[in-house]
mmCIF file of C-alpha atoms in Angstrom:
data_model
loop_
_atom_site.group_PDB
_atom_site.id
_atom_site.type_symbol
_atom_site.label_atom_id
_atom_site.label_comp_id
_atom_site.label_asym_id
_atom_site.label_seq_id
_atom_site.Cartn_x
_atom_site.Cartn_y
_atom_site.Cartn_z
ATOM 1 C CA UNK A 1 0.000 0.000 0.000
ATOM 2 C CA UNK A 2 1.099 3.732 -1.203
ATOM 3 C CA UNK A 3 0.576 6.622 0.223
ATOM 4 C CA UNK A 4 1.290 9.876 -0.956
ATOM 5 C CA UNK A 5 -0.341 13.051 -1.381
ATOM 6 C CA UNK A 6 -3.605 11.677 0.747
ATOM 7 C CA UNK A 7 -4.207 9.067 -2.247
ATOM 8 C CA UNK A 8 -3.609 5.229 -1.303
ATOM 9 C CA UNK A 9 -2.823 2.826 -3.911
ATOM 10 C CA UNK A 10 -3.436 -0.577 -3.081
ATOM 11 C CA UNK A 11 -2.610 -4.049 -4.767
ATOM 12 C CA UNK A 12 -4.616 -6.429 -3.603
ATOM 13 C CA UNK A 13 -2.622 -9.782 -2.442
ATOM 14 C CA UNK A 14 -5.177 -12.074 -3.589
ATOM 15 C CA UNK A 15 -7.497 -10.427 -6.501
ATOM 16 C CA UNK A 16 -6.037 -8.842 -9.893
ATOM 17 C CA UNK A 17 -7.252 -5.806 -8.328
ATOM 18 C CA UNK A 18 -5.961 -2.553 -7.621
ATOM 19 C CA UNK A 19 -7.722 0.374 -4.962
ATOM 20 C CA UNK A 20 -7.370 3.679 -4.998
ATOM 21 C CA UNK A 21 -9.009 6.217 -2.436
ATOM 22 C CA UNK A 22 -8.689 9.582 -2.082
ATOM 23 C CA UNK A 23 -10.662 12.110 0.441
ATOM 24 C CA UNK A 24 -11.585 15.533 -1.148
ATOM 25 C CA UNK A 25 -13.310 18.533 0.249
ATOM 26 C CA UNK A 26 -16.393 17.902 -2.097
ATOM 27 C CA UNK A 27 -19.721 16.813 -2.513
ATOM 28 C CA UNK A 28 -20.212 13.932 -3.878
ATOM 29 C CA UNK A 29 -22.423 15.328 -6.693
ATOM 30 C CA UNK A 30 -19.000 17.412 -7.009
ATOM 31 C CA UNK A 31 -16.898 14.096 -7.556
ATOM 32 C CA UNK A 32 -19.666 12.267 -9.737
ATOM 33 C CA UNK A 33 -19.970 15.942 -11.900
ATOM 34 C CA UNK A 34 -15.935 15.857 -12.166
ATOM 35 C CA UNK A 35 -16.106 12.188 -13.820
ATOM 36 C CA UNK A 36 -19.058 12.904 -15.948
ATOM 37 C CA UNK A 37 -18.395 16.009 -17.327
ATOM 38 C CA UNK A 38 -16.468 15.957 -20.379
ATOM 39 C CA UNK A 39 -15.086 19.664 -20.181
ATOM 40 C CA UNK A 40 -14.202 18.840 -16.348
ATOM 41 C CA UNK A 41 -13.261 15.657 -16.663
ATOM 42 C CA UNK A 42 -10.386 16.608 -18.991
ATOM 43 C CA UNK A 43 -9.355 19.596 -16.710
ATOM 44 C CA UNK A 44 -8.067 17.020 -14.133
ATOM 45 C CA UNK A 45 -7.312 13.745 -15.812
ATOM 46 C CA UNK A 46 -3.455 12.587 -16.143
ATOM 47 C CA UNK A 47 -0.190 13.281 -15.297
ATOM 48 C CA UNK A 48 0.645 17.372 -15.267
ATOM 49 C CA UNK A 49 1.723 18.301 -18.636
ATOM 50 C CA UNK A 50 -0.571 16.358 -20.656
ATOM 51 C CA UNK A 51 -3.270 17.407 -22.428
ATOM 52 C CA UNK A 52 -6.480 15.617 -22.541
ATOM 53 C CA UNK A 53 -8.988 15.946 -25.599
ATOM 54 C CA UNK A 54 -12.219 13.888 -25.679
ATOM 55 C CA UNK A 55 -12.953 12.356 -28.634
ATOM 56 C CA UNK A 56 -16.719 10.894 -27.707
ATOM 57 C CA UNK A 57 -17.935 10.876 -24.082
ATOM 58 C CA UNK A 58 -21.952 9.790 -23.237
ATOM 59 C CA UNK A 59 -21.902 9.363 -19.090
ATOM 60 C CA UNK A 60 -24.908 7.348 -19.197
ATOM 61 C CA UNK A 61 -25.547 3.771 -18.426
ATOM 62 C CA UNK A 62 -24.792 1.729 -21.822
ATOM 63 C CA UNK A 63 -22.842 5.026 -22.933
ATOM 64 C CA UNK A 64 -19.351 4.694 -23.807
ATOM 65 C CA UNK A 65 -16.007 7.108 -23.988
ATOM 66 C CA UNK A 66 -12.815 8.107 -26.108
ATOM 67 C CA UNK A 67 -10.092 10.378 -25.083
ATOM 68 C CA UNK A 68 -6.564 10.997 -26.278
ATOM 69 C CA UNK A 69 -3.481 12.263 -23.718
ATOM 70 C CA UNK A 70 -1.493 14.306 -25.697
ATOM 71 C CA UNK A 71 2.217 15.039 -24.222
ATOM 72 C CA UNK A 72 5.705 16.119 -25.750
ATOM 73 C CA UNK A 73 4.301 15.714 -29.459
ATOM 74 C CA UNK A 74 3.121 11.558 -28.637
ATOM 75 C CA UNK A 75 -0.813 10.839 -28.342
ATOM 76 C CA UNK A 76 -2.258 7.978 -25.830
ATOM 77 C CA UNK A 77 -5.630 7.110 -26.798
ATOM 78 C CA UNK A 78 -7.766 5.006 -24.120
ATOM 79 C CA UNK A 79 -11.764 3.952 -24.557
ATOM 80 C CA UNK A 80 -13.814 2.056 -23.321
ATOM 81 C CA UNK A 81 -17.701 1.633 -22.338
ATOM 82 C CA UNK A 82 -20.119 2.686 -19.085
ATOM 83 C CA UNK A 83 -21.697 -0.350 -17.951
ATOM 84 C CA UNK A 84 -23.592 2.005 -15.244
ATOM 85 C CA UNK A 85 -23.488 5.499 -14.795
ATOM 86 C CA UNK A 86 -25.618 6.455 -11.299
ATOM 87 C CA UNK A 87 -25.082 9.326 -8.584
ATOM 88 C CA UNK A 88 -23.333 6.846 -6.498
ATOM 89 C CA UNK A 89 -21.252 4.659 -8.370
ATOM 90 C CA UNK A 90 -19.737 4.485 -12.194
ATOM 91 C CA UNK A 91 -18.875 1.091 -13.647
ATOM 92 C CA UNK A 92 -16.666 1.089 -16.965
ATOM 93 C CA UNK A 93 -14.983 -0.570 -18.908
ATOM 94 C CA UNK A 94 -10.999 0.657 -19.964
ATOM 95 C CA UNK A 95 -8.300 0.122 -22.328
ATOM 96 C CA UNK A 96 -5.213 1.934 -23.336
ATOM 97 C CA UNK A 97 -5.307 1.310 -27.185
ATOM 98 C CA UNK A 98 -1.520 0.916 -27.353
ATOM 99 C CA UNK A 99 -1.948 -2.645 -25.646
ATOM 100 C CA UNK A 100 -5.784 -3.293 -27.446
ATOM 101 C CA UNK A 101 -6.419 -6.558 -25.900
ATOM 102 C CA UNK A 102 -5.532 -5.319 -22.212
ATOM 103 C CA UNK A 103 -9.464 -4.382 -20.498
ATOM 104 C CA UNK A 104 -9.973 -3.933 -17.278
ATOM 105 C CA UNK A 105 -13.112 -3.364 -15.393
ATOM 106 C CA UNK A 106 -12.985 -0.164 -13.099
ATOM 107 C CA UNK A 107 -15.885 0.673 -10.391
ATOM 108 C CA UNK A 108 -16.088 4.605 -8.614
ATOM 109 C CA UNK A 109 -17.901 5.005 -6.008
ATOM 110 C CA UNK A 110 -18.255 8.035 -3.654
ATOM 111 C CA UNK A 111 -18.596 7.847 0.087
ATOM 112 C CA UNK A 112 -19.984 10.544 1.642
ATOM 113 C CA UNK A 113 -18.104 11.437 4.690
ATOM 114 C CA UNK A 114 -20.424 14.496 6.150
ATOM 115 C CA UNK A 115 -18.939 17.534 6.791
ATOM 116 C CA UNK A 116 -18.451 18.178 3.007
ATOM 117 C CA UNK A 117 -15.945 15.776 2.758
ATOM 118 C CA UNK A 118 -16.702 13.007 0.197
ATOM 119 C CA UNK A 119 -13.952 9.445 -0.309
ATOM 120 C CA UNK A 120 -13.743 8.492 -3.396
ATOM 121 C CA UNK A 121 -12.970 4.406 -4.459
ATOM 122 C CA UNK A 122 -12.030 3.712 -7.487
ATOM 123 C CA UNK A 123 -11.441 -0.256 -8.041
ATOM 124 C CA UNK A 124 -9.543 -1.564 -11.342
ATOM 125 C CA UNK A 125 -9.784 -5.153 -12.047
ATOM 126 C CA UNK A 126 -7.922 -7.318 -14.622
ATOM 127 C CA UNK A 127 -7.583 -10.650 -15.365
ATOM 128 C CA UNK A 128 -3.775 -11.280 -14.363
ATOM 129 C CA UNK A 129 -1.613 -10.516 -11.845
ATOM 130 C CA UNK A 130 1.245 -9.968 -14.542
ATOM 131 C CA UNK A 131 -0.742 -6.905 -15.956
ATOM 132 C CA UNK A 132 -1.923 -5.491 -12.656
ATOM 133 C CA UNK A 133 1.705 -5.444 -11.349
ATOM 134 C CA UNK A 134 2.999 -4.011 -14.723
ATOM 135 C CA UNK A 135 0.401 -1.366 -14.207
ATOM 136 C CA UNK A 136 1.506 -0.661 -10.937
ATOM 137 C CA UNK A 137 5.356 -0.859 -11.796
ATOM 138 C CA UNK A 138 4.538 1.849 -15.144
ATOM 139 C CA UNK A 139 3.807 5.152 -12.905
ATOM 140 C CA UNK A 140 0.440 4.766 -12.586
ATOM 141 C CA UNK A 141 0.524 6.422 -9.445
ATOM 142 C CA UNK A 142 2.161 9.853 -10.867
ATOM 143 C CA UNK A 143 -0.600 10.200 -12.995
ATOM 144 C CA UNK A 144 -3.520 9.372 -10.359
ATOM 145 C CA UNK A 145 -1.645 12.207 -7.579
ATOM 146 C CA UNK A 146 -1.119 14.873 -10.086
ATOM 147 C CA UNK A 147 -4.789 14.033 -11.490
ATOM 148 C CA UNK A 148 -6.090 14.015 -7.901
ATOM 149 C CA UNK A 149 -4.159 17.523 -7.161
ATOM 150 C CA UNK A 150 -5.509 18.947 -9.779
ATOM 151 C CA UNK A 151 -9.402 18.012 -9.631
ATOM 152 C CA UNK A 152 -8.975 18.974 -5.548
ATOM 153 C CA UNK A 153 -7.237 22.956 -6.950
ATOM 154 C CA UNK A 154 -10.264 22.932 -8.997
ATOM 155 C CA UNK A 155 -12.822 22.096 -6.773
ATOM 156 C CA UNK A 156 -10.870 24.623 -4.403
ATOM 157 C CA UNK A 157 -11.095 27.127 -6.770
ATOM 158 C CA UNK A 158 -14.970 26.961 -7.475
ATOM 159 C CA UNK A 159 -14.649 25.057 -11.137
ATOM 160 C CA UNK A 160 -16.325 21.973 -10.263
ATOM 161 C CA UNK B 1 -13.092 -28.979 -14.567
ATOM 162 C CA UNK B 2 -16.310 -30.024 -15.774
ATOM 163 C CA UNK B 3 -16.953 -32.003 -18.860
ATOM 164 C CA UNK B 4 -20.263 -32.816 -20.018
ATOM 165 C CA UNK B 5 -21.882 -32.743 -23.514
ATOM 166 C CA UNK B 6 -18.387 -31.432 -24.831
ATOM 167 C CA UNK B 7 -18.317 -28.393 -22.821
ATOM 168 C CA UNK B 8 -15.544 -27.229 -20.348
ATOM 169 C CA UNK B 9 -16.408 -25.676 -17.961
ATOM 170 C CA UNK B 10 -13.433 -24.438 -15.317
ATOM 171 C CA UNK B 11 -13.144 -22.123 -12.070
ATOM 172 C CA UNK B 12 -9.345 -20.586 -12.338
ATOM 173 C CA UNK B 13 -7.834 -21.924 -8.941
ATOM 174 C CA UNK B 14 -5.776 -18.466 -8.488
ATOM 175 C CA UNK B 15 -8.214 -15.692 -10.889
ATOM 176 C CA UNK B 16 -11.744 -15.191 -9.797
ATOM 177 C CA UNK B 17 -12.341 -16.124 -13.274
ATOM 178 C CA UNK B 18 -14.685 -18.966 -15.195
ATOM 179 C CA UNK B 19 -13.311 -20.256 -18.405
ATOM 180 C CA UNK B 20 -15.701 -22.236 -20.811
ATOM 181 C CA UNK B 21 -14.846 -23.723 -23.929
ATOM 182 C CA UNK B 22 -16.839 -25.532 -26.284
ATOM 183 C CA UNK B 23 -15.695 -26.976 -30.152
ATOM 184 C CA UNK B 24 -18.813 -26.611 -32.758
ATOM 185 C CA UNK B 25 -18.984 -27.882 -36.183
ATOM 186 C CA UNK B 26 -18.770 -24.217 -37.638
ATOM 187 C CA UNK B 27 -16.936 -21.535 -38.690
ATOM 188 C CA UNK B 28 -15.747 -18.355 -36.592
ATOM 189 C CA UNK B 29 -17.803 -16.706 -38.687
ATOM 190 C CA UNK B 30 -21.073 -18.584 -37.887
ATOM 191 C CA UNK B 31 -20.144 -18.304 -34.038
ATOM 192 C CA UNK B 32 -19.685 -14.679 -34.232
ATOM 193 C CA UNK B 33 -22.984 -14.753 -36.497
ATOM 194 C CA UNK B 34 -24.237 -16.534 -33.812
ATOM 195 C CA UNK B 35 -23.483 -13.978 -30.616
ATOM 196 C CA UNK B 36 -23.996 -10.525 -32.233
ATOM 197 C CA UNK B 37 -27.445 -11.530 -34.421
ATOM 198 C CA UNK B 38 -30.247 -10.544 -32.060
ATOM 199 C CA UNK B 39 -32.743 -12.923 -33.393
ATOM 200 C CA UNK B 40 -30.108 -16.113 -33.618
ATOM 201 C CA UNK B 41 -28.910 -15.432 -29.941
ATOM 202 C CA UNK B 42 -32.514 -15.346 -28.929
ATOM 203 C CA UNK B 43 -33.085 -18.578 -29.594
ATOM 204 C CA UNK B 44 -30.257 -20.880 -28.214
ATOM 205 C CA UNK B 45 -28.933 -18.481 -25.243
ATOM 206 C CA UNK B 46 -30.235 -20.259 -21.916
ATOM 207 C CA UNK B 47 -31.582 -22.973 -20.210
ATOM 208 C CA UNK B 48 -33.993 -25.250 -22.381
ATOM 209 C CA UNK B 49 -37.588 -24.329 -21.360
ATOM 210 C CA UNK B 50 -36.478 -20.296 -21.097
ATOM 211 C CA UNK B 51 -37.715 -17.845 -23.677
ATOM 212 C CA UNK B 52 -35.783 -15.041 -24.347
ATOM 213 C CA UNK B 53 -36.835 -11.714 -25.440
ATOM 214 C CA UNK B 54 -33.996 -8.953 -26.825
ATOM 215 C CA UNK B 55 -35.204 -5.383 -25.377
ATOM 216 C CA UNK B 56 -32.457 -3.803 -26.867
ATOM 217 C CA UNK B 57 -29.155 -5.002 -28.900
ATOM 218 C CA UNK B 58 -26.572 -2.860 -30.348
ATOM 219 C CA UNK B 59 -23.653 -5.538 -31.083
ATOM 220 C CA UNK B 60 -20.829 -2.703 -32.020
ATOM 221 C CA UNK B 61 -17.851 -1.597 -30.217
ATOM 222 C CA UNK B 62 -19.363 1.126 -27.467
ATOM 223 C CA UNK B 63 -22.976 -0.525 -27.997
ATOM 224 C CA UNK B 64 -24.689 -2.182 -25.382
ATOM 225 C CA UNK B 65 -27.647 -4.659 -24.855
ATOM 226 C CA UNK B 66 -30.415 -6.088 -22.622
ATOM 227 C CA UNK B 67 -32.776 -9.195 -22.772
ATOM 228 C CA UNK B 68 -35.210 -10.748 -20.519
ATOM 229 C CA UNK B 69 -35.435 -14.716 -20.672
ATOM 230 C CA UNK B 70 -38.547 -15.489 -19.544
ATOM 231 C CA UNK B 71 -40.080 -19.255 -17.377
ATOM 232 C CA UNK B 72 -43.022 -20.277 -15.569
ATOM 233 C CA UNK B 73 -44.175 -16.689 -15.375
ATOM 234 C CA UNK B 74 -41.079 -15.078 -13.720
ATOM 235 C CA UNK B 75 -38.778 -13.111 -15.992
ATOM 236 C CA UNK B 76 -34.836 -12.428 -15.670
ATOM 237 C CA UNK B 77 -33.541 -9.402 -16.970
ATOM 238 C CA UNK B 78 -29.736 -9.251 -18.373
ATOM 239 C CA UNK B 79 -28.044 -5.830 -19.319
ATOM 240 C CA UNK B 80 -24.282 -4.518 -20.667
ATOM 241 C CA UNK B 81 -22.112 -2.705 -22.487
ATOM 242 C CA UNK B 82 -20.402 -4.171 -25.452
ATOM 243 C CA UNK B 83 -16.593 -3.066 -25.012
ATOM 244 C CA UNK B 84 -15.190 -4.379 -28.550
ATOM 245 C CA UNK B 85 -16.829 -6.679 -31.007
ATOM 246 C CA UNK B 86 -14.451 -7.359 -33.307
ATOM 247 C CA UNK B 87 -14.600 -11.058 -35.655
ATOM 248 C CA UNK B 88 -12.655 -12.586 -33.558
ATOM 249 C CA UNK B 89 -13.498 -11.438 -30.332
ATOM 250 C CA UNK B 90 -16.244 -10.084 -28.431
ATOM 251 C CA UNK B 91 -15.561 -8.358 -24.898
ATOM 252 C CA UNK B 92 -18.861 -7.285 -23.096
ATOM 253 C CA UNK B 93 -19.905 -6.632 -19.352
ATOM 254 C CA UNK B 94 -22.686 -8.789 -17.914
ATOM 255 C CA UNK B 95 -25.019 -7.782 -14.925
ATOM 256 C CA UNK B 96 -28.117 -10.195 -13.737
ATOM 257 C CA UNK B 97 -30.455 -7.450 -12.697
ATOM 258 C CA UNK B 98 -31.473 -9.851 -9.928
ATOM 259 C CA UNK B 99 -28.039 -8.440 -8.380
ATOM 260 C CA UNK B 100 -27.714 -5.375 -9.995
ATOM 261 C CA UNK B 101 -24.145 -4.688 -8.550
ATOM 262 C CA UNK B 102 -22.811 -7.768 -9.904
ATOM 263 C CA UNK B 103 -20.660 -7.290 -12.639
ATOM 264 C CA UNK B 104 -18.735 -9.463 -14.537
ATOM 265 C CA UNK B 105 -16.375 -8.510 -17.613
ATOM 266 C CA UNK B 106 -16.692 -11.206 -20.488
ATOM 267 C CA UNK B 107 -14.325 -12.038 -23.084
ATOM 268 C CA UNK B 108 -15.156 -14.553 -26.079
ATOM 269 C CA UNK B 109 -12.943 -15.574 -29.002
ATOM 270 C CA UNK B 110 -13.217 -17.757 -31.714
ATOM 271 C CA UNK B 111 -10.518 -20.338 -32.603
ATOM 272 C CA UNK B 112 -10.312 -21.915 -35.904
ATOM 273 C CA UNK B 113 -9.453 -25.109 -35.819
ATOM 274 C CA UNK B 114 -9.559 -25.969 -39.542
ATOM 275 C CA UNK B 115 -11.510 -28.276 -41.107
ATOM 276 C CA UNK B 116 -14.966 -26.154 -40.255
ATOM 277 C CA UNK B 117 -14.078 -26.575 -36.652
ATOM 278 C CA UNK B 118 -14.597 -23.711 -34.541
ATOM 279 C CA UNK B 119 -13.400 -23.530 -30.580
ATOM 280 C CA UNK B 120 -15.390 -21.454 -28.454
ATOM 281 C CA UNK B 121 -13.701 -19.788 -25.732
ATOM 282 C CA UNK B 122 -15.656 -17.530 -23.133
ATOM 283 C CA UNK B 123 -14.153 -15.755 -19.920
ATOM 284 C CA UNK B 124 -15.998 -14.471 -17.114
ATOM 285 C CA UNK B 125 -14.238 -12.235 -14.969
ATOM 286 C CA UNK B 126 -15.498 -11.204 -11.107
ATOM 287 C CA UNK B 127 -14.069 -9.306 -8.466
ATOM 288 C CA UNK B 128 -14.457 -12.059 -5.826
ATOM 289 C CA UNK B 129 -14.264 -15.505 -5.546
ATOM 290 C CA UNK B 130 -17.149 -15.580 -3.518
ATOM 291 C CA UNK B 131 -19.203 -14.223 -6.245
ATOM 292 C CA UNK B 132 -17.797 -17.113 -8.831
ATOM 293 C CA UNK B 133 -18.260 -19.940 -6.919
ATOM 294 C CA UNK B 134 -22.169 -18.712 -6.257
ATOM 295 C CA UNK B 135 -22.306 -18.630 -9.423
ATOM 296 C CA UNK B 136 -21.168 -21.906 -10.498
ATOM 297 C CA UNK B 137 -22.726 -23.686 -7.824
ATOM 298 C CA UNK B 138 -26.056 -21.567 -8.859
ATOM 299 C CA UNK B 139 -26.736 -23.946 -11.730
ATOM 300 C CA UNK B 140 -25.029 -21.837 -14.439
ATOM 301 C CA UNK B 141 -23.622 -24.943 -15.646
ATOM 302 C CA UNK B 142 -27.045 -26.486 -16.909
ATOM 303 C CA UNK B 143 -28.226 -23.396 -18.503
ATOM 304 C CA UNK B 144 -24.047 -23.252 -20.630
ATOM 305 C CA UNK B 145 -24.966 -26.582 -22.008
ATOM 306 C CA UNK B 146 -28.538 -26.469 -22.715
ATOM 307 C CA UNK B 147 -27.160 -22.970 -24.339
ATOM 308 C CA UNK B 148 -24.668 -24.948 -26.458
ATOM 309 C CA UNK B 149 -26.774 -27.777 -27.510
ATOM 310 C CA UNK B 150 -29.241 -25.542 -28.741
ATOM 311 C CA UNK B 151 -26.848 -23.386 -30.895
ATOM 312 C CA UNK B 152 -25.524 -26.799 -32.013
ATOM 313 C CA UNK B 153 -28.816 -28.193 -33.856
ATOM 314 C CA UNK B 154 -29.289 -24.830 -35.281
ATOM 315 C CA UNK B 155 -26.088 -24.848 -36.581
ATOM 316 C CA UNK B 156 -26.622 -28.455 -38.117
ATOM 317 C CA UNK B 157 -30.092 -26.942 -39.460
ATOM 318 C CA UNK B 158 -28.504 -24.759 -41.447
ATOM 319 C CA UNK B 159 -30.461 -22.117 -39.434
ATOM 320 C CA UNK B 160 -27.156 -19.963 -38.457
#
């Protein structure tokens, strides 16, 4: 387990499965409108220094998604499909399209802490150990703290 | 492992995963036929004695799809989002409403095996163990080969 920033990364010993929370001073209609909301979304998502473009986003149940990271001139595309969209809880479907074949299954939820403080869970499951620990081992976690630090400045600031 | 009526059916002793495979006298193309056409799938998917009726079916990368199968006056409803269909592979998420945070992530793939053989392979992906084994020991198995059979005398019919 990781922690840094407030966000704790977490491989789970015996599931392909890796946990992330994070505690925000936010709603958590603020947390479910910064996943759903294209033009917010991309504010926050990714590493610092990348820019995010979406390329097809319907955050409804049975909708599905397509962004591209764009950084030092290279583009990362990644896609997939929401299974369920609901106040409480997002289930989708993801893939970075440089390794097509690689899905995993990711579930958000967002506890609501009172106080204005909302946790947010975001569970990413694969089907092998071997991909969930490359994952892990690939910086992952860069991109999830800067992401995080930059959705919590902007729901700081009043954006969200 | 389970083998009955030529089907496989196997629990992965370290994923939370069910693999099935099943050979058919057919091509990858008639299996594929066979998944994505709303009005074939509707007629072998399920246990014998279960009539199933599509509600909606978009078989296309991003699409997504729902049926109801239908016995002795109670009806189950089935929902997801297809994540890639592709000729040689379908991936797809699968909720019984029944348990409507139950979600599994399903991968099937065709393998030629010459001669108009076709293998079947399906993958069923959980997030606990728990939740596969009820599954398995839920009956799921009867249903898979009732399933198979039927696609198997349409196929021999001519009828896919």
């Amino acid at each position: 387990m990781t922690e840094t920033t407030g966000t704790t990364i977490e491989a789970d010993p015996k599931l392909p499965v890796i946990r992330i929370t994070r505690d925000f001073t936010a709603t958590p209609e603020q947390l479910f409108r910064a996943h759903t909301d294209p033009a917010l979304f991309a504010q926050w998502i990714g590493p610092d220094g990348h820019d995010t473009r979406i390329e097809h986003w319907e955050a409804r149940t049975g909708g599905n998604w397509r962004f591209v990271s764009a950084h030092d001139g290279a583009e990362y595309g990644f896609r997939g499909c929401f299974h369920e969209v609901r106040p409480d809880r997002i289930v989708q479907t993801f893939t970075y399209e440089g390794e097509p074949d690689g899905v995993a299954l990711e579930t958000l939820w967002f506890e609501d802490l009172g106080n204005g403080r909302t946790r947010l869970h975001a569970q990413s499951l694969v089907d092998s150990f071997e991909g969930r620990d490359a994952w892990l081992a690939g910086g992952m976690e860069t991109g999830v703290n800067q992401g995080y630090a930059k959705l919590e400045g902007m729901i700081a600031d009043g954006a969200v």
